[in-house]
Amino acid sequence: MICEWLTYPLELVGLTALCWRCCSRVDALTLVASDLPLLSSIYRVATKYQLERTIAEVHGLIKLKWPSQYAAHANRRAMEMSQHRRELPQVATLLNQTVALLVPQHPPPLATAPPTRFIHPAHIIALLRQGGCNDPELLVPLFYALTCATPHEHFLSVLRPDDFVRYVRGLERIRTFHAQCAVVYPAAESLFLLGDHIYQCWPGICFFWADLSGASLRNGEIFAAAKEPVELWASVASSLTNPAAFAGQYGSCSECVGRVAVRMSQISSTLWAQLPRMFDMQ
């Protein structure tokens, strides 16, 4: 990375000196709050002088933290939960009763690391835009992360006007999609229920779905209005591991409970796949 900068020794010599901090190269840094000012400076210079390798390295750090692939995103959130104690959204109560049929599936513990200061995605979006980036693979996961963060005027003010509009439109589309999935229970055909299961299990599934839409989460939110819908649907799907409790409360068999979990996983992945369209970045 540094060798690439020697083409411009007069203007970049000062910034090149910053590339060595505690005997570390820039490409050894990580995307954490303490390194963000340095990485921002490097990225601005790299885009100004079209230093492709440096730009690719910074983009790689961003993709590592905000991946565009659904599976990579899920793995990243699981890692954050394990290492940095950033909890996944989880249902706490159904009908004001502590949930017994939803058993949270925590990922296996990884090597622990101290929590890092939160980097607001709005700052990364603004930085990429300053460098002329229009790549949906980089920007869409950041805009989704922005909709999951608590809105704050100080952070949102760094966005370009058109990106602020993109954020607001995307937020409303995500909320609408999530709310519709939450309040409209799936048809028996969409769950591939056959024979007696339609009469014995589907009514209980409908009652469960209605209870779930108004369920309280551990963070105090209501399910149908939760901020992290992609993670929430996947979390509930992986939590349906207590068929006996489900059968006792809603009268549905373990096979049908499994079909409900599959449907919830599909909602999560479908929402993720539609994010580029929701943010008008297709």
PDB file of C-alpha atoms in Angstrom:
ATOM      1  CA  MET A   1       0.000   0.000   0.000  1.00  0.00           C
ATOM      2  CA  ILE A   2       2.702   2.496   1.015  1.00  0.00           C
ATOM      3  CA  CYS A   3       4.895   1.787  -2.035  1.00  0.00           C
ATOM      4  CA  GLU A   4       1.977   2.832  -4.214  1.00  0.00           C
ATOM      5  CA  TRP A   5       2.003   6.277  -2.620  1.00  0.00           C
ATOM      6  CA  LEU A   6       5.639   7.028  -3.525  1.00  0.00           C
ATOM      7  CA  THR A   7       4.441   8.244  -6.911  1.00  0.00           C
ATOM      8  CA  TYR A   8       3.327  11.423  -5.103  1.00  0.00           C
ATOM      9  CA  PRO A   9       6.125  12.057  -2.556  1.00  0.00           C
ATOM     10  CA  LEU A  10       5.635  15.793  -2.058  1.00  0.00           C
ATOM     11  CA  GLU A  11       1.950  15.829  -1.191  1.00  0.00           C
ATOM     12  CA  LEU A  12       1.715  12.453   0.505  1.00  0.00           C
ATOM     13  CA  VAL A  13       4.862  12.316   2.572  1.00  0.00           C
ATOM     14  CA  GLY A  14       3.071  13.648   5.652  1.00  0.00           C
ATOM     15  CA  LEU A  15       0.204  11.193   5.375  1.00  0.00           C
ATOM     16  CA  THR A  16       2.568   8.334   4.581  1.00  0.00           C
ATOM     17  CA  ALA A  17       4.216   8.931   7.926  1.00  0.00           C
ATOM     18  CA  LEU A  18       0.863   8.245   9.559  1.00  0.00           C
ATOM     19  CA  CYS A  19       0.784   4.822   7.955  1.00  0.00           C
ATOM     20  CA  TRP A  20       3.217   3.574  10.534  1.00  0.00           C
ATOM     21  CA  ARG A  21       1.751   3.703  13.976  1.00  0.00           C
ATOM     22  CA  CYS A  22       3.159   1.409  16.602  1.00  0.00           C
ATOM     23  CA  CYS A  23       5.083  -0.253  13.748  1.00  0.00           C
ATOM     24  CA  SER A  24       1.803  -1.234  12.042  1.00  0.00           C
ATOM     25  CA  ARG A  25       0.969  -0.799   8.368  1.00  0.00           C
ATOM     26  CA  VAL A  26      -2.324   0.721   7.303  1.00  0.00           C
ATOM     27  CA  ASP A  27      -3.533  -2.545   5.856  1.00  0.00           C
ATOM     28  CA  ALA A  28      -3.077  -4.079   9.308  1.00  0.00           C
ATOM     29  CA  LEU A  29      -5.559  -1.650  10.853  1.00  0.00           C
ATOM     30  CA  THR A  30      -9.173  -2.579  11.549  1.00  0.00           C
ATOM     31  CA  LEU A  31     -12.400  -0.685  11.091  1.00  0.00           C
ATOM     32  CA  VAL A  32     -12.849   0.439  14.688  1.00  0.00           C
ATOM     33  CA  ALA A  33     -13.619   3.903  15.999  1.00  0.00           C
ATOM     34  CA  SER A  34     -10.027   4.591  17.084  1.00  0.00           C
ATOM     35  CA  ASP A  35      -8.671   3.933  13.561  1.00  0.00           C
ATOM     36  CA  LEU A  36     -11.472   5.660  11.668  1.00  0.00           C
ATOM     37  CA  PRO A  37      -9.844   9.151  11.376  1.00  0.00           C
ATOM     38  CA  LEU A  38      -6.665   7.651   9.928  1.00  0.00           C
ATOM     39  CA  LEU A  39      -8.519   5.389   7.513  1.00  0.00           C
ATOM     40  CA  SER A  40     -10.738   8.285   6.441  1.00  0.00           C
ATOM     41  CA  SER A  41      -7.701  10.425   5.615  1.00  0.00           C
ATOM     42  CA  ILE A  42      -6.063   7.602   3.703  1.00  0.00           C
ATOM     43  CA  TYR A  43      -9.239   6.884   1.735  1.00  0.00           C
ATOM     44  CA  ARG A  44      -9.705  10.520   0.725  1.00  0.00           C
ATOM     45  CA  VAL A  45      -6.146  10.753  -0.571  1.00  0.00           C
ATOM     46  CA  ALA A  46      -6.396   7.359  -2.271  1.00  0.00           C
ATOM     47  CA  THR A  47      -9.557   8.325  -4.145  1.00  0.00           C
ATOM     48  CA  LYS A  48      -8.093  11.712  -5.088  1.00  0.00           C
ATOM     49  CA  TYR A  49      -5.027  10.094  -6.680  1.00  0.00           C
ATOM     50  CA  GLN A  50      -6.803   6.886  -7.788  1.00  0.00           C
ATOM     51  CA  LEU A  51      -4.669   4.538  -5.712  1.00  0.00           C
ATOM     52  CA  GLU A  52      -6.651   1.439  -6.593  1.00  0.00           C
ATOM     53  CA  ARG A  53      -4.961  -0.982  -4.212  1.00  0.00           C
ATOM     54  CA  THR A  54      -5.461   1.313  -1.246  1.00  0.00           C
ATOM     55  CA  ILE A  55      -9.104   1.935  -2.198  1.00  0.00           C
ATOM     56  CA  ALA A  56      -9.690  -1.816  -2.500  1.00  0.00           C
ATOM     57  CA  GLU A  57      -8.176  -2.423   0.946  1.00  0.00           C
ATOM     58  CA  VAL A  58     -10.437   0.161   2.592  1.00  0.00           C
ATOM     59  CA  HIS A  59     -13.446  -1.238   0.737  1.00  0.00           C
ATOM     60  CA  GLY A  60     -12.456  -4.697   1.950  1.00  0.00           C
ATOM     61  CA  LEU A  61     -12.500  -3.516   5.564  1.00  0.00           C
ATOM     62  CA  ILE A  62     -15.969  -2.040   5.061  1.00  0.00           C
ATOM     63  CA  LYS A  63     -17.285  -5.219   3.417  1.00  0.00           C
ATOM     64  CA  LEU A  64     -15.913  -7.270   6.297  1.00  0.00           C
ATOM     65  CA  LYS A  65     -17.933  -5.261   8.810  1.00  0.00           C
ATOM     66  CA  TRP A  66     -21.015  -4.733   6.619  1.00  0.00           C
ATOM     67  CA  PRO A  67     -21.116  -7.699   4.188  1.00  0.00           C
ATOM     68  CA  SER A  68     -23.571  -7.776   1.316  1.00  0.00           C
ATOM     69  CA  GLN A  69     -24.166 -11.544   1.354  1.00  0.00           C
ATOM     70  CA  TYR A  70     -26.987 -12.770   3.598  1.00  0.00           C
ATOM     71  CA  ALA A  71     -25.014 -15.660   5.119  1.00  0.00           C
ATOM     72  CA  ALA A  72     -21.989 -13.455   5.759  1.00  0.00           C
ATOM     73  CA  HIS A  73     -24.216 -10.848   7.405  1.00  0.00           C
ATOM     74  CA  ALA A  74     -25.771 -13.474   9.683  1.00  0.00           C
ATOM     75  CA  ASN A  75     -22.336 -14.795  10.643  1.00  0.00           C
ATOM     76  CA  ARG A  76     -21.117 -11.279  11.338  1.00  0.00           C
ATOM     77  CA  ARG A  77     -24.042 -10.548  13.656  1.00  0.00           C
ATOM     78  CA  ALA A  78     -23.504 -13.855  15.455  1.00  0.00           C
ATOM     79  CA  MET A  79     -19.852 -12.964  15.931  1.00  0.00           C
ATOM     80  CA  GLU A  80     -20.747  -9.510  17.253  1.00  0.00           C
ATOM     81  CA  MET A  81     -23.132 -11.096  19.728  1.00  0.00           C
ATOM     82  CA  SER A  82     -20.476 -13.538  20.905  1.00  0.00           C
ATOM     83  CA  GLN A  83     -17.490 -11.198  21.024  1.00  0.00           C
ATOM     84  CA  HIS A  84     -18.921  -7.772  21.632  1.00  0.00           C
ATOM     85  CA  ARG A  85     -22.146  -8.626  23.470  1.00  0.00           C
ATOM     86  CA  ARG A  86     -24.326  -6.965  20.841  1.00  0.00           C
ATOM     87  CA  GLU A  87     -27.500  -8.931  21.382  1.00  0.00           C
ATOM     88  CA  LEU A  88     -29.601 -10.280  18.558  1.00  0.00           C
ATOM     89  CA  PRO A  89     -33.264  -9.248  18.757  1.00  0.00           C
ATOM     90  CA  GLN A  90     -35.225 -11.842  20.706  1.00  0.00           C
ATOM     91  CA  VAL A  91     -38.861 -12.259  21.753  1.00  0.00           C
ATOM     92  CA  ALA A  92     -39.414 -11.882  25.495  1.00  0.00           C
ATOM     93  CA  THR A  93     -43.175 -12.326  25.965  1.00  0.00           C
ATOM     94  CA  LEU A  94     -46.245 -13.546  24.101  1.00  0.00           C
ATOM     95  CA  LEU A  95     -49.571 -12.311  25.482  1.00  0.00           C
ATOM     96  CA  ASN A  96     -47.708 -10.984  28.543  1.00  0.00           C
ATOM     97  CA  GLN A  97     -46.443 -14.468  29.357  1.00  0.00           C
ATOM     98  CA  THR A  98     -42.784 -15.402  29.414  1.00  0.00           C
ATOM     99  CA  VAL A  99     -42.002 -17.354  26.260  1.00  0.00           C
ATOM    100  CA  ALA A 100     -41.249 -21.046  26.785  1.00  0.00           C
ATOM    101  CA  LEU A 101     -41.625 -22.301  23.238  1.00  0.00           C
ATOM    102  CA  LEU A 102     -38.960 -19.959  21.833  1.00  0.00           C
ATOM    103  CA  VAL A 103     -35.558 -21.154  22.993  1.00  0.00           C
ATOM    104  CA  PRO A 104     -32.801 -18.724  21.865  1.00  0.00           C
ATOM    105  CA  GLN A 105     -29.989 -20.469  19.992  1.00  0.00           C
ATOM    106  CA  HIS A 106     -26.774 -18.734  20.936  1.00  0.00           C
ATOM    107  CA  PRO A 107     -23.716 -19.241  18.723  1.00  0.00           C
ATOM    108  CA  PRO A 108     -20.789 -21.155  20.225  1.00  0.00           C
ATOM    109  CA  PRO A 109     -18.513 -18.855  22.223  1.00  0.00           C
ATOM    110  CA  LEU A 110     -15.608 -17.440  20.259  1.00  0.00           C
ATOM    111  CA  ALA A 111     -12.429 -15.850  21.519  1.00  0.00           C
ATOM    112  CA  THR A 112     -13.627 -12.915  23.568  1.00  0.00           C
ATOM    113  CA  ALA A 113     -12.634  -9.378  22.689  1.00  0.00           C
ATOM    114  CA  PRO A 114     -13.373  -6.105  24.458  1.00  0.00           C
ATOM    115  CA  PRO A 115     -16.346  -4.130  23.112  1.00  0.00           C
ATOM    116  CA  THR A 116     -15.445  -1.520  20.506  1.00  0.00           C
ATOM    117  CA  ARG A 117     -16.947   1.916  20.158  1.00  0.00           C
ATOM    118  CA  PHE A 118     -19.862   1.976  17.744  1.00  0.00           C
ATOM    119  CA  ILE A 119     -19.093   3.328  14.269  1.00  0.00           C
ATOM    120  CA  HIS A 120     -22.201   4.961  12.866  1.00  0.00           C
ATOM    121  CA  PRO A 121     -22.885   3.759   9.304  1.00  0.00           C
ATOM    122  CA  ALA A 122     -23.820   7.306   8.257  1.00  0.00           C
ATOM    123  CA  HIS A 123     -20.164   8.326   8.596  1.00  0.00           C
ATOM    124  CA  ILE A 124     -19.044   5.467   6.357  1.00  0.00           C
ATOM    125  CA  ILE A 125     -21.712   6.287   3.757  1.00  0.00           C
ATOM    126  CA  ALA A 126     -20.593   9.925   3.725  1.00  0.00           C
ATOM    127  CA  LEU A 127     -16.944   8.879   3.405  1.00  0.00           C
ATOM    128  CA  LEU A 128     -17.683   6.563   0.457  1.00  0.00           C
ATOM    129  CA  ARG A 129     -19.712   9.256  -1.271  1.00  0.00           C
ATOM    130  CA  GLN A 130     -16.819  11.713  -0.880  1.00  0.00           C
ATOM    131  CA  GLY A 131     -14.705   9.227  -2.822  1.00  0.00           C
ATOM    132  CA  GLY A 132     -17.337   8.950  -5.564  1.00  0.00           C
ATOM    133  CA  CYS A 133     -18.477   5.440  -4.590  1.00  0.00           C
ATOM    134  CA  ASN A 134     -21.822   4.271  -5.975  1.00  0.00           C
ATOM    135  CA  ASP A 135     -21.338   0.537  -5.461  1.00  0.00           C
ATOM    136  CA  PRO A 136     -24.567  -1.064  -4.120  1.00  0.00           C
ATOM    137  CA  GLU A 137     -22.543  -3.958  -2.699  1.00  0.00           C
ATOM    138  CA  LEU A 138     -20.907  -1.482  -0.311  1.00  0.00           C
ATOM    139  CA  LEU A 139     -23.729   0.980   0.230  1.00  0.00           C
ATOM    140  CA  VAL A 140     -26.857  -1.191   0.618  1.00  0.00           C
ATOM    141  CA  PRO A 141     -25.690  -3.010   3.794  1.00  0.00           C
ATOM    142  CA  LEU A 142     -24.687   0.371   5.242  1.00  0.00           C
ATOM    143  CA  PHE A 143     -28.095   1.880   4.531  1.00  0.00           C
ATOM    144  CA  TYR A 144     -29.762  -1.133   6.138  1.00  0.00           C
ATOM    145  CA  ALA A 145     -27.498  -0.748   9.191  1.00  0.00           C
ATOM    146  CA  LEU A 146     -28.501   2.911   9.259  1.00  0.00           C
ATOM    147  CA  THR A 147     -32.190   1.951   9.487  1.00  0.00           C
ATOM    148  CA  CYS A 148     -31.354  -0.356  12.413  1.00  0.00           C
ATOM    149  CA  ALA A 149     -29.540   2.366  14.359  1.00  0.00           C
ATOM    150  CA  THR A 150     -31.331   4.847  16.601  1.00  0.00           C
ATOM    151  CA  PRO A 151     -32.039   7.930  14.430  1.00  0.00           C
ATOM    152  CA  HIS A 152     -30.054  10.953  15.537  1.00  0.00           C
ATOM    153  CA  GLU A 153     -29.925  14.315  13.784  1.00  0.00           C
ATOM    154  CA  HIS A 154     -26.193  14.680  14.448  1.00  0.00           C
ATOM    155  CA  PHE A 155     -25.375  11.521  12.476  1.00  0.00           C
ATOM    156  CA  LEU A 156     -28.019  11.848   9.765  1.00  0.00           C
ATOM    157  CA  SER A 157     -26.859  15.396   8.978  1.00  0.00           C
ATOM    158  CA  VAL A 158     -23.642  14.061   7.397  1.00  0.00           C
ATOM    159  CA  LEU A 159     -25.631  12.399   4.595  1.00  0.00           C
ATOM    160  CA  ARG A 160     -26.107  14.043   1.234  1.00  0.00           C
ATOM    161  CA  PRO A 161     -29.699  15.242   0.703  1.00  0.00           C
ATOM    162  CA  ASP A 162     -30.386  12.497  -1.856  1.00  0.00           C
ATOM    163  CA  ASP A 163     -28.968   9.863   0.490  1.00  0.00           C
ATOM    164  CA  PHE A 164     -31.130  11.131   3.339  1.00  0.00           C
ATOM    165  CA  VAL A 165     -34.173  10.712   1.073  1.00  0.00           C
ATOM    166  CA  ARG A 166     -32.892   7.239   0.126  1.00  0.00           C
ATOM    167  CA  TYR A 167     -32.600   6.363   3.825  1.00  0.00           C
ATOM    168  CA  VAL A 168     -36.138   7.577   4.648  1.00  0.00           C
ATOM    169  CA  ARG A 169     -37.715   5.755   1.701  1.00  0.00           C
ATOM    170  CA  GLY A 170     -35.825   2.561   2.450  1.00  0.00           C
ATOM    171  CA  LEU A 171     -36.752   2.726   6.109  1.00  0.00           C
ATOM    172  CA  GLU A 172     -40.456   3.017   5.323  1.00  0.00           C
ATOM    173  CA  ARG A 173     -40.324   0.208   2.767  1.00  0.00           C
ATOM    174  CA  ILE A 174     -38.540  -2.099   5.204  1.00  0.00           C
ATOM    175  CA  ARG A 175     -41.017  -1.262   7.958  1.00  0.00           C
ATOM    176  CA  THR A 176     -43.951  -1.879   5.616  1.00  0.00           C
ATOM    177  CA  PHE A 177     -42.598  -5.229   4.416  1.00  0.00           C
ATOM    178  CA  HIS A 178     -41.869  -6.371   7.967  1.00  0.00           C
ATOM    179  CA  ALA A 179     -45.211  -5.214   9.370  1.00  0.00           C
ATOM    180  CA  GLN A 180     -47.168  -6.901   6.571  1.00  0.00           C
ATOM    181  CA  CYS A 181     -45.338 -10.182   7.131  1.00  0.00           C
ATOM    182  CA  ALA A 182     -45.937  -9.883  10.875  1.00  0.00           C
ATOM    183  CA  VAL A 183     -49.663  -9.155  10.833  1.00  0.00           C
ATOM    184  CA  VAL A 184     -50.708 -11.378   7.907  1.00  0.00           C
ATOM    185  CA  TYR A 185     -50.337 -15.046   8.797  1.00  0.00           C
ATOM    186  CA  PRO A 186     -49.108 -17.365   6.046  1.00  0.00           C
ATOM    187  CA  ALA A 187     -51.596 -19.365   4.018  1.00  0.00           C
ATOM    188  CA  ALA A 188     -51.640 -23.114   4.540  1.00  0.00           C
ATOM    189  CA  GLU A 189     -50.532 -23.560   0.923  1.00  0.00           C
ATOM    190  CA  SER A 190     -47.425 -21.407   1.466  1.00  0.00           C
ATOM    191  CA  LEU A 191     -46.451 -23.665   4.368  1.00  0.00           C
ATOM    192  CA  PHE A 192     -47.113 -26.778   2.233  1.00  0.00           C
ATOM    193  CA  LEU A 193     -49.531 -28.179   4.805  1.00  0.00           C
ATOM    194  CA  LEU A 194     -51.433 -31.229   3.615  1.00  0.00           C
ATOM    195  CA  GLY A 195     -54.373 -33.325   4.741  1.00  0.00           C
ATOM    196  CA  ASP A 196     -55.252 -33.246   8.415  1.00  0.00           C
ATOM    197  CA  HIS A 197     -52.457 -30.774   9.174  1.00  0.00           C
ATOM    198  CA  ILE A 198     -54.548 -28.033   7.582  1.00  0.00           C
ATOM    199  CA  TYR A 199     -57.357 -28.645  10.072  1.00  0.00           C
ATOM    200  CA  GLN A 200     -55.326 -29.652  13.126  1.00  0.00           C
ATOM    201  CA  CYS A 201     -52.174 -27.512  12.960  1.00  0.00           C
ATOM    202  CA  TRP A 202     -52.852 -24.473  10.798  1.00  0.00           C
ATOM    203  CA  PRO A 203     -55.373 -22.777  13.169  1.00  0.00           C
ATOM    204  CA  GLY A 204     -52.782 -22.916  15.952  1.00  0.00           C
ATOM    205  CA  ILE A 205     -50.143 -21.498  13.640  1.00  0.00           C
ATOM    206  CA  CYS A 206     -52.470 -18.595  12.839  1.00  0.00           C
ATOM    207  CA  PHE A 207     -52.986 -17.907  16.551  1.00  0.00           C
ATOM    208  CA  PHE A 208     -49.236 -18.050  17.146  1.00  0.00           C
ATOM    209  CA  TRP A 209     -48.579 -15.649  14.258  1.00  0.00           C
ATOM    210  CA  ALA A 210     -51.139 -13.202  15.657  1.00  0.00           C
ATOM    211  CA  ASP A 211     -49.572 -13.411  19.116  1.00  0.00           C
ATOM    212  CA  LEU A 212     -46.106 -12.972  17.649  1.00  0.00           C
ATOM    213  CA  SER A 213     -46.969  -9.747  15.809  1.00  0.00           C
ATOM    214  CA  GLY A 214     -47.687  -8.046  19.128  1.00  0.00           C
ATOM    215  CA  ALA A 215     -44.970  -9.779  21.120  1.00  0.00           C
ATOM    216  CA  SER A 216     -42.549  -7.781  23.235  1.00  0.00           C
ATOM    217  CA  LEU A 217     -38.834  -8.040  22.569  1.00  0.00           C
ATOM    218  CA  ARG A 218     -36.107  -8.014  25.180  1.00  0.00           C
ATOM    219  CA  ASN A 219     -35.132  -4.489  24.144  1.00  0.00           C
ATOM    220  CA  GLY A 220     -38.680  -3.229  24.759  1.00  0.00           C
ATOM    221  CA  GLU A 221     -39.748  -3.037  21.107  1.00  0.00           C
ATOM    222  CA  ILE A 222     -42.863  -4.646  19.642  1.00  0.00           C
ATOM    223  CA  PHE A 223     -42.246  -7.412  17.122  1.00  0.00           C
ATOM    224  CA  ALA A 224     -44.190  -5.824  14.250  1.00  0.00           C
ATOM    225  CA  ALA A 225     -42.254  -2.551  14.628  1.00  0.00           C
ATOM    226  CA  ALA A 226     -38.788  -3.890  15.415  1.00  0.00           C
ATOM    227  CA  LYS A 227     -35.701  -2.143  14.037  1.00  0.00           C
ATOM    228  CA  GLU A 228     -33.753  -5.214  12.887  1.00  0.00           C
ATOM    229  CA  PRO A 229     -36.322  -7.277  10.958  1.00  0.00           C
ATOM    230  CA  VAL A 230     -33.794  -9.367   9.008  1.00  0.00           C
ATOM    231  CA  GLU A 231     -32.160 -10.521  12.214  1.00  0.00           C
ATOM    232  CA  LEU A 232     -35.437 -10.827  14.108  1.00  0.00           C
ATOM    233  CA  TRP A 233     -37.132 -13.243  11.699  1.00  0.00           C
ATOM    234  CA  ALA A 234     -33.996 -15.387  11.571  1.00  0.00           C
ATOM    235  CA  SER A 235     -33.711 -15.289  15.370  1.00  0.00           C
ATOM    236  CA  VAL A 236     -37.287 -16.469  15.915  1.00  0.00           C
ATOM    237  CA  ALA A 237     -36.893 -19.162  13.249  1.00  0.00           C
ATOM    238  CA  SER A 238     -33.826 -20.576  14.994  1.00  0.00           C
ATOM    239  CA  SER A 239     -35.601 -20.356  18.359  1.00  0.00           C
ATOM    240  CA  LEU A 240     -38.484 -22.663  17.453  1.00  0.00           C
ATOM    241  CA  THR A 241     -36.772 -25.673  18.984  1.00  0.00           C
ATOM    242  CA  ASN A 242     -39.359 -26.635  21.590  1.00  0.00           C
ATOM    243  CA  PRO A 243     -42.119 -28.470  19.650  1.00  0.00           C
ATOM    244  CA  ALA A 244     -43.671 -29.873  22.819  1.00  0.00           C
ATOM    245  CA  ALA A 245     -44.259 -26.399  24.258  1.00  0.00           C
ATOM    246  CA  PHE A 246     -45.582 -25.198  20.906  1.00  0.00           C
ATOM    247  CA  ALA A 247     -47.950 -28.176  20.656  1.00  0.00           C
ATOM    248  CA  GLY A 248     -49.164 -27.617  24.199  1.00  0.00           C
ATOM    249  CA  GLN A 249     -49.924 -23.936  23.631  1.00  0.00           C
ATOM    250  CA  TYR A 250     -51.008 -23.895  19.981  1.00  0.00           C
ATOM    251  CA  GLY A 251     -51.776 -27.525  19.127  1.00  0.00           C
ATOM    252  CA  SER A 252     -49.390 -27.821  16.165  1.00  0.00           C
ATOM    253  CA  CYS A 253     -47.135 -30.793  15.501  1.00  0.00           C
ATOM    254  CA  SER A 254     -43.346 -30.663  15.307  1.00  0.00           C
ATOM    255  CA  GLU A 255     -43.389 -31.070  11.509  1.00  0.00           C
ATOM    256  CA  CYS A 256     -45.574 -27.996  11.093  1.00  0.00           C
ATOM    257  CA  VAL A 257     -43.477 -26.030  13.571  1.00  0.00           C
ATOM    258  CA  GLY A 258     -40.502 -26.828  11.376  1.00  0.00           C
ATOM    259  CA  ARG A 259     -42.371 -25.478   8.350  1.00  0.00           C
ATOM    260  CA  VAL A 260     -43.099 -22.271  10.266  1.00  0.00           C
ATOM    261  CA  ALA A 261     -39.388 -21.897  11.012  1.00  0.00           C
ATOM    262  CA  VAL A 262     -38.554 -22.377   7.332  1.00  0.00           C
ATOM    263  CA  ARG A 263     -41.126 -19.726   6.377  1.00  0.00           C
ATOM    264  CA  MET A 264     -39.608 -17.250   8.833  1.00  0.00           C
ATOM    265  CA  SER A 265     -36.129 -17.904   7.483  1.00  0.00           C
ATOM    266  CA  GLN A 266     -37.467 -17.252   3.987  1.00  0.00           C
ATOM    267  CA  ILE A 267     -38.934 -13.911   5.099  1.00  0.00           C
ATOM    268  CA  SER A 268     -35.564 -12.920   6.535  1.00  0.00           C
ATOM    269  CA  SER A 269     -33.585 -13.841   3.408  1.00  0.00           C
ATOM    270  CA  THR A 270     -36.213 -12.377   1.048  1.00  0.00           C
ATOM    271  CA  LEU A 271     -36.139  -9.059   2.863  1.00  0.00           C
ATOM    272  CA  TRP A 272     -32.354  -8.984   2.620  1.00  0.00           C
ATOM    273  CA  ALA A 273     -32.486  -9.777  -1.111  1.00  0.00           C
ATOM    274  CA  GLN A 274     -34.938  -6.907  -1.696  1.00  0.00           C
ATOM    275  CA  LEU A 275     -32.846  -4.253   0.074  1.00  0.00           C
ATOM    276  CA  PRO A 276     -31.215  -2.929  -3.133  1.00  0.00           C
ATOM    277  CA  ARG A 277     -34.659  -2.242  -4.579  1.00  0.00           C
ATOM    278  CA  MET A 278     -35.917  -0.719  -1.347  1.00  0.00           C
ATOM    279  CA  PHE A 279     -33.018   1.743  -1.350  1.00  0.00           C
ATOM    280  CA  ASP A 280     -33.369   2.419  -5.111  1.00  0.00           C
ATOM    281  CA  MET A 281     -29.915   0.999  -5.775  1.00  0.00           C
ATOM    282  CA  GLN A 282     -30.650  -1.766  -8.256  1.00  0.00           C
TER     283      GLN A 282
END
